[in-house]
Amino acid sequence: MSQKVQEFNDYRAKMNDKILASDNKIIKRIFNLDTNAFKEGHLPEKTKELLGLVASAVLRCDDCIAYHLETAYKNGVTKEEMMETMSIATLVGGTILIPHLRKAVEFWEALEENKEL
């Protein structure tokens, strides 16, 4: 696994464990709601991840972008689909998203380096 992807996943897992260990009912419910919202339903998981990617980009959250990129990649999203999705996000969010687009493409390339994903 590429170092960039591994570092992101390790940090995310470590901090999620710490946050959930606080045993805060509201935070646990938010985490649960997030997990369940992206499960297969009337929309396929792949579509939901692309929607999450657009929302995350427009909100300019690089960690969220990376999370949705990895999940989308695991759900069979192609580079072309990802780029089209990010083009819509950039259109909606404006040129201020270009630095986040750069990071998204860099993270996608790191995902493509991984053979086990």
Short mmCIF file of N, CA and C in Angstrom, two decimals:
data_model
loop_
_atom_site.label_atom_id
_atom_site.label_comp_id
_atom_site.label_asym_id
_atom_site.label_seq_id
_atom_site.Cartn_x
_atom_site.Cartn_y
_atom_site.Cartn_z
N MET A 1 0.86 -1.17 0.00
CA MET A 1 0.00 0.00 0.00
C MET A 1 0.90 1.23 0.00
N SER A 2 0.53 2.24 -0.76
CA SER A 2 1.37 3.43 -0.81
C SER A 2 1.41 4.08 0.58
N GLN A 3 2.52 4.73 0.85
CA GLN A 3 2.72 5.34 2.16
C GLN A 3 1.65 6.41 2.43
N LYS A 4 1.30 7.18 1.42
CA LYS A 4 0.30 8.24 1.57
C LYS A 4 -1.05 7.65 2.01
N VAL A 5 -1.48 6.60 1.36
CA VAL A 5 -2.76 5.96 1.69
C VAL A 5 -2.68 5.31 3.07
N GLN A 6 -1.57 4.63 3.34
CA GLN A 6 -1.39 3.95 4.63
C GLN A 6 -1.40 4.95 5.78
N GLU A 7 -0.69 6.06 5.63
CA GLU A 7 -0.65 7.07 6.68
C GLU A 7 -2.05 7.65 6.94
N PHE A 8 -2.78 7.92 5.86
CA PHE A 8 -4.13 8.45 6.01
C PHE A 8 -5.01 7.46 6.77
N ASN A 9 -4.99 6.20 6.36
CA ASN A 9 -5.84 5.18 7.00
C ASN A 9 -5.44 4.93 8.44
N ASP A 10 -4.13 4.89 8.72
CA ASP A 10 -3.66 4.66 10.09
C ASP A 10 -4.10 5.80 11.02
N TYR A 11 -3.90 7.03 10.57
CA TYR A 11 -4.29 8.19 11.38
C TYR A 11 -5.80 8.21 11.62
N ARG A 12 -6.55 7.98 10.57
CA ARG A 12 -8.01 7.99 10.67
C ARG A 12 -8.49 6.93 11.66
N ALA A 13 -7.95 5.72 11.56
CA ALA A 13 -8.35 4.63 12.45
C ALA A 13 -7.98 4.95 13.91
N LYS A 14 -6.76 5.44 14.11
CA LYS A 14 -6.30 5.77 15.46
C LYS A 14 -7.18 6.84 16.10
N MET A 15 -7.46 7.88 15.37
CA MET A 15 -8.24 8.97 15.94
C MET A 15 -9.72 8.59 16.10
N ASN A 16 -10.26 7.82 15.17
CA ASN A 16 -11.64 7.35 15.32
C ASN A 16 -11.77 6.49 16.58
N ASP A 17 -10.78 5.62 16.83
CA ASP A 17 -10.80 4.80 18.04
C ASP A 17 -10.80 5.67 19.29
N LYS A 18 -9.96 6.71 19.29
CA LYS A 18 -9.91 7.61 20.45
C LYS A 18 -11.24 8.35 20.63
N ILE A 19 -11.78 8.83 19.54
CA ILE A 19 -13.04 9.58 19.61
C ILE A 19 -14.17 8.69 20.11
N LEU A 20 -14.27 7.49 19.55
CA LEU A 20 -15.35 6.58 19.95
C LEU A 20 -15.16 6.06 21.38
N ALA A 21 -13.92 6.02 21.86
CA ALA A 21 -13.65 5.58 23.23
C ALA A 21 -14.18 6.58 24.25
N SER A 22 -14.45 7.80 23.82
CA SER A 22 -15.00 8.81 24.74
C SER A 22 -16.41 8.44 25.17
N ASP A 23 -17.01 7.49 24.47
CA ASP A 23 -18.34 6.97 24.78
C ASP A 23 -19.41 8.06 24.79
N ASN A 24 -19.28 8.99 23.84
CA ASN A 24 -20.27 10.06 23.70
C ASN A 24 -21.38 9.57 22.79
N LYS A 25 -22.59 9.53 23.31
CA LYS A 25 -23.72 8.98 22.57
C LYS A 25 -23.98 9.73 21.26
N ILE A 26 -23.89 11.05 21.27
CA ILE A 26 -24.17 11.84 20.07
C ILE A 26 -23.13 11.56 18.99
N ILE A 27 -21.87 11.54 19.38
CA ILE A 27 -20.81 11.27 18.39
C ILE A 27 -20.97 9.86 17.82
N LYS A 28 -21.26 8.89 18.68
CA LYS A 28 -21.46 7.52 18.19
C LYS A 28 -22.62 7.46 17.20
N ARG A 29 -23.69 8.19 17.48
CA ARG A 29 -24.85 8.18 16.58
C ARG A 29 -24.51 8.85 15.25
N ILE A 30 -23.73 9.92 15.30
CA ILE A 30 -23.33 10.58 14.06
C ILE A 30 -22.47 9.64 13.22
N PHE A 31 -21.50 8.96 13.85
CA PHE A 31 -20.67 8.01 13.12
C PHE A 31 -21.54 6.91 12.51
N ASN A 32 -22.50 6.41 13.28
CA ASN A 32 -23.39 5.35 12.80
C ASN A 32 -24.25 5.84 11.64
N LEU A 33 -24.78 7.04 11.76
CA LEU A 33 -25.59 7.62 10.70
C LEU A 33 -24.77 7.75 9.42
N ASP A 34 -23.54 8.22 9.54
CA ASP A 34 -22.66 8.36 8.39
C ASP A 34 -22.42 7.01 7.72
N THR A 35 -22.12 6.00 8.51
CA THR A 35 -21.88 4.66 7.97
C THR A 35 -23.12 4.14 7.23
N ASN A 36 -24.27 4.28 7.84
CA ASN A 36 -25.50 3.75 7.24
C ASN A 36 -25.97 4.55 6.03
N ALA A 37 -25.69 5.84 6.01
CA ALA A 37 -26.14 6.67 4.88
C ALA A 37 -25.49 6.25 3.57
N PHE A 38 -24.28 5.71 3.63
CA PHE A 38 -23.55 5.37 2.41
C PHE A 38 -23.72 3.90 2.01
N LYS A 39 -24.57 3.16 2.72
CA LYS A 39 -24.85 1.77 2.34
C LYS A 39 -25.78 1.75 1.14
N GLU A 40 -25.75 0.63 0.43
CA GLU A 40 -26.61 0.42 -0.73
C GLU A 40 -28.07 0.67 -0.34
N GLY A 41 -28.77 1.38 -1.16
CA GLY A 41 -30.19 1.66 -0.93
C GLY A 41 -30.85 1.87 -2.28
N HIS A 42 -31.67 2.89 -2.41
CA HIS A 42 -32.25 3.21 -3.72
C HIS A 42 -31.15 3.66 -4.68
N LEU A 43 -30.09 4.23 -4.13
CA LEU A 43 -28.90 4.58 -4.92
C LEU A 43 -27.80 3.57 -4.61
N PRO A 44 -27.04 3.17 -5.62
CA PRO A 44 -25.92 2.26 -5.36
C PRO A 44 -24.82 2.96 -4.54
N GLU A 45 -24.04 2.16 -3.81
CA GLU A 45 -22.94 2.70 -3.02
C GLU A 45 -22.02 3.58 -3.86
N LYS A 46 -21.72 3.14 -5.05
CA LYS A 46 -20.82 3.87 -5.94
C LYS A 46 -21.33 5.30 -6.16
N THR A 47 -22.62 5.44 -6.42
CA THR A 47 -23.22 6.75 -6.64
C THR A 47 -23.16 7.59 -5.38
N LYS A 48 -23.45 6.98 -4.24
CA LYS A 48 -23.41 7.70 -2.97
C LYS A 48 -22.00 8.21 -2.67
N GLU A 49 -21.00 7.40 -2.98
CA GLU A 49 -19.62 7.84 -2.74
C GLU A 49 -19.25 9.02 -3.63
N LEU A 50 -19.73 9.01 -4.87
CA LEU A 50 -19.46 10.13 -5.77
C LEU A 50 -20.18 11.39 -5.28
N LEU A 51 -21.39 11.23 -4.76
CA LEU A 51 -22.10 12.37 -4.16
C LEU A 51 -21.33 12.90 -2.95
N GLY A 52 -20.84 11.99 -2.13
CA GLY A 52 -20.04 12.38 -0.97
C GLY A 52 -18.77 13.10 -1.40
N LEU A 53 -18.18 12.64 -2.50
CA LEU A 53 -16.97 13.27 -3.02
C LEU A 53 -17.24 14.70 -3.45
N VAL A 54 -18.34 14.94 -4.16
CA VAL A 54 -18.69 16.30 -4.58
C VAL A 54 -18.92 17.18 -3.35
N ALA A 55 -19.71 16.70 -2.41
CA ALA A 55 -20.00 17.50 -1.21
C ALA A 55 -18.71 17.81 -0.44
N SER A 56 -17.85 16.82 -0.31
CA SER A 56 -16.59 17.02 0.42
C SER A 56 -15.69 18.02 -0.27
N ALA A 57 -15.65 17.95 -1.59
CA ALA A 57 -14.83 18.90 -2.35
C ALA A 57 -15.38 20.31 -2.21
N VAL A 58 -16.68 20.47 -2.38
CA VAL A 58 -17.28 21.80 -2.28
C VAL A 58 -17.06 22.38 -0.88
N LEU A 59 -17.08 21.52 0.13
CA LEU A 59 -16.81 21.97 1.51
C LEU A 59 -15.31 22.11 1.79
N ARG A 60 -14.48 21.70 0.83
CA ARG A 60 -13.02 21.82 0.89
C ARG A 60 -12.41 21.06 2.08
N CYS A 61 -12.87 19.83 2.25
CA CYS A 61 -12.35 18.97 3.31
C CYS A 61 -11.46 17.89 2.69
N ASP A 62 -10.16 18.09 2.73
CA ASP A 62 -9.23 17.15 2.10
C ASP A 62 -9.31 15.74 2.70
N ASP A 63 -9.48 15.63 4.02
CA ASP A 63 -9.63 14.30 4.62
C ASP A 63 -10.88 13.60 4.10
N CYS A 64 -11.97 14.35 3.99
CA CYS A 64 -13.22 13.78 3.47
C CYS A 64 -13.06 13.38 2.01
N ILE A 65 -12.38 14.21 1.25
CA ILE A 65 -12.13 13.90 -0.17
C ILE A 65 -11.35 12.59 -0.26
N ALA A 66 -10.29 12.46 0.52
CA ALA A 66 -9.47 11.24 0.49
C ALA A 66 -10.31 10.02 0.88
N TYR A 67 -11.12 10.15 1.92
CA TYR A 67 -11.96 9.04 2.35
C TYR A 67 -12.90 8.61 1.21
N HIS A 68 -13.58 9.56 0.60
CA HIS A 68 -14.53 9.21 -0.46
C HIS A 68 -13.81 8.73 -1.72
N LEU A 69 -12.63 9.24 -1.98
CA LEU A 69 -11.85 8.73 -3.12
C LEU A 69 -11.53 7.25 -2.92
N GLU A 70 -11.05 6.91 -1.73
CA GLU A 70 -10.68 5.51 -1.48
C GLU A 70 -11.90 4.61 -1.53
N THR A 71 -12.99 5.03 -0.93
CA THR A 71 -14.19 4.20 -0.94
C THR A 71 -14.76 4.08 -2.35
N ALA A 72 -14.73 5.18 -3.09
CA ALA A 72 -15.18 5.13 -4.49
C ALA A 72 -14.30 4.19 -5.30
N TYR A 73 -12.99 4.29 -5.10
CA TYR A 73 -12.05 3.42 -5.81
C TYR A 73 -12.37 1.95 -5.53
N LYS A 74 -12.62 1.64 -4.26
CA LYS A 74 -12.95 0.26 -3.87
C LYS A 74 -14.29 -0.18 -4.46
N ASN A 75 -15.16 0.77 -4.77
CA ASN A 75 -16.47 0.46 -5.37
C ASN A 75 -16.42 0.46 -6.89
N GLY A 76 -15.23 0.49 -7.46
CA GLY A 76 -15.09 0.35 -8.90
C GLY A 76 -15.17 1.62 -9.72
N VAL A 77 -15.10 2.77 -9.06
CA VAL A 77 -15.10 4.03 -9.80
C VAL A 77 -13.80 4.12 -10.61
N THR A 78 -13.94 4.53 -11.85
CA THR A 78 -12.76 4.69 -12.71
C THR A 78 -12.17 6.09 -12.54
N LYS A 79 -10.96 6.25 -13.02
CA LYS A 79 -10.33 7.56 -12.96
C LYS A 79 -11.16 8.58 -13.74
N GLU A 80 -11.70 8.16 -14.86
CA GLU A 80 -12.52 9.06 -15.68
C GLU A 80 -13.78 9.49 -14.94
N GLU A 81 -14.42 8.55 -14.23
CA GLU A 81 -15.60 8.89 -13.44
C GLU A 81 -15.24 9.84 -12.30
N MET A 82 -14.11 9.58 -11.66
CA MET A 82 -13.65 10.44 -10.58
C MET A 82 -13.38 11.85 -11.09
N MET A 83 -12.71 11.94 -12.24
CA MET A 83 -12.38 13.26 -12.79
C MET A 83 -13.65 14.01 -13.20
N GLU A 84 -14.61 13.30 -13.75
CA GLU A 84 -15.87 13.94 -14.12
C GLU A 84 -16.61 14.44 -12.87
N THR A 85 -16.58 13.64 -11.82
CA THR A 85 -17.19 14.03 -10.56
C THR A 85 -16.49 15.27 -9.98
N MET A 86 -15.16 15.26 -10.02
CA MET A 86 -14.42 16.41 -9.49
C MET A 86 -14.60 17.64 -10.38
N SER A 87 -14.86 17.42 -11.66
CA SER A 87 -15.12 18.58 -12.53
C SER A 87 -16.44 19.25 -12.14
N ILE A 88 -17.43 18.45 -11.78
CA ILE A 88 -18.70 19.01 -11.31
C ILE A 88 -18.50 19.75 -9.99
N ALA A 89 -17.72 19.15 -9.10
CA ALA A 89 -17.44 19.81 -7.81
C ALA A 89 -16.73 21.14 -8.02
N THR A 90 -15.79 21.17 -8.96
CA THR A 90 -15.05 22.40 -9.24
C THR A 90 -15.96 23.45 -9.88
N LEU A 91 -16.85 23.00 -10.73
CA LEU A 91 -17.82 23.92 -11.32
C LEU A 91 -18.71 24.54 -10.25
N VAL A 92 -19.22 23.69 -9.36
CA VAL A 92 -20.12 24.17 -8.30
C VAL A 92 -19.37 25.01 -7.28
N GLY A 93 -18.19 24.54 -6.88
CA GLY A 93 -17.44 25.21 -5.82
C GLY A 93 -16.56 26.35 -6.26
N GLY A 94 -16.23 26.39 -7.54
CA GLY A 94 -15.39 27.47 -8.06
C GLY A 94 -13.91 27.11 -8.07
N THR A 95 -13.15 28.03 -8.59
CA THR A 95 -11.72 27.78 -8.79
C THR A 95 -10.95 27.63 -7.48
N ILE A 96 -11.55 28.01 -6.35
CA ILE A 96 -10.89 27.82 -5.07
C ILE A 96 -10.67 26.32 -4.78
N LEU A 97 -11.38 25.47 -5.52
CA LEU A 97 -11.23 24.02 -5.35
C LEU A 97 -10.02 23.44 -6.08
N ILE A 98 -9.40 24.21 -6.93
CA ILE A 98 -8.28 23.66 -7.72
C ILE A 98 -7.18 23.07 -6.84
N PRO A 99 -6.76 23.70 -5.73
CA PRO A 99 -5.76 23.05 -4.88
C PRO A 99 -6.24 21.70 -4.32
N HIS A 100 -7.53 21.60 -4.03
CA HIS A 100 -8.10 20.34 -3.53
C HIS A 100 -8.19 19.30 -4.64
N LEU A 101 -8.42 19.77 -5.85
CA LEU A 101 -8.41 18.89 -7.02
C LEU A 101 -7.01 18.30 -7.21
N ARG A 102 -6.00 19.13 -7.04
CA ARG A 102 -4.62 18.63 -7.15
C ARG A 102 -4.36 17.52 -6.13
N LYS A 103 -4.76 17.77 -4.88
CA LYS A 103 -4.56 16.76 -3.84
C LYS A 103 -5.37 15.50 -4.12
N ALA A 104 -6.57 15.68 -4.67
CA ALA A 104 -7.42 14.53 -4.99
C ALA A 104 -6.76 13.66 -6.06
N VAL A 105 -6.23 14.28 -7.09
CA VAL A 105 -5.57 13.53 -8.17
C VAL A 105 -4.33 12.83 -7.61
N GLU A 106 -3.58 13.51 -6.76
CA GLU A 106 -2.39 12.89 -6.15
C GLU A 106 -2.79 11.68 -5.30
N PHE A 107 -3.87 11.80 -4.51
CA PHE A 107 -4.31 10.69 -3.69
C PHE A 107 -4.84 9.55 -4.56
N TRP A 108 -5.55 9.87 -5.63
CA TRP A 108 -6.05 8.84 -6.55
C TRP A 108 -4.88 8.05 -7.14
N GLU A 109 -3.83 8.75 -7.52
CA GLU A 109 -2.64 8.08 -8.06
C GLU A 109 -2.04 7.14 -7.02
N ALA A 110 -2.04 7.55 -5.75
CA ALA A 110 -1.55 6.69 -4.68
C ALA A 110 -2.44 5.45 -4.55
N LEU A 111 -3.75 5.63 -4.71
CA LEU A 111 -4.66 4.49 -4.67
C LEU A 111 -4.38 3.53 -5.82
N GLU A 112 -4.11 4.07 -6.99
CA GLU A 112 -3.84 3.22 -8.15
C GLU A 112 -2.55 2.42 -7.99
N GLU A 113 -1.63 2.91 -7.16
CA GLU A 113 -0.39 2.17 -6.89
C GLU A 113 -0.63 0.93 -6.06
N ASN A 114 -1.74 0.89 -5.33
CA ASN A 114 -2.02 -0.22 -4.43
C ASN A 114 -2.61 -1.40 -5.19
N LYS A 115 -1.99 -2.52 -5.04
CA LYS A 115 -2.49 -3.72 -5.71
C LYS A 115 -3.53 -4.44 -4.84
N GLU A 116 -3.50 -4.22 -3.52
CA GLU A 116 -4.41 -4.95 -2.63
C GLU A 116 -5.74 -4.27 -2.41
N LEU A 117 -5.97 -3.09 -2.98
CA LEU A 117 -7.26 -2.42 -2.80
C LEU A 117 -8.29 -2.93 -3.77
#
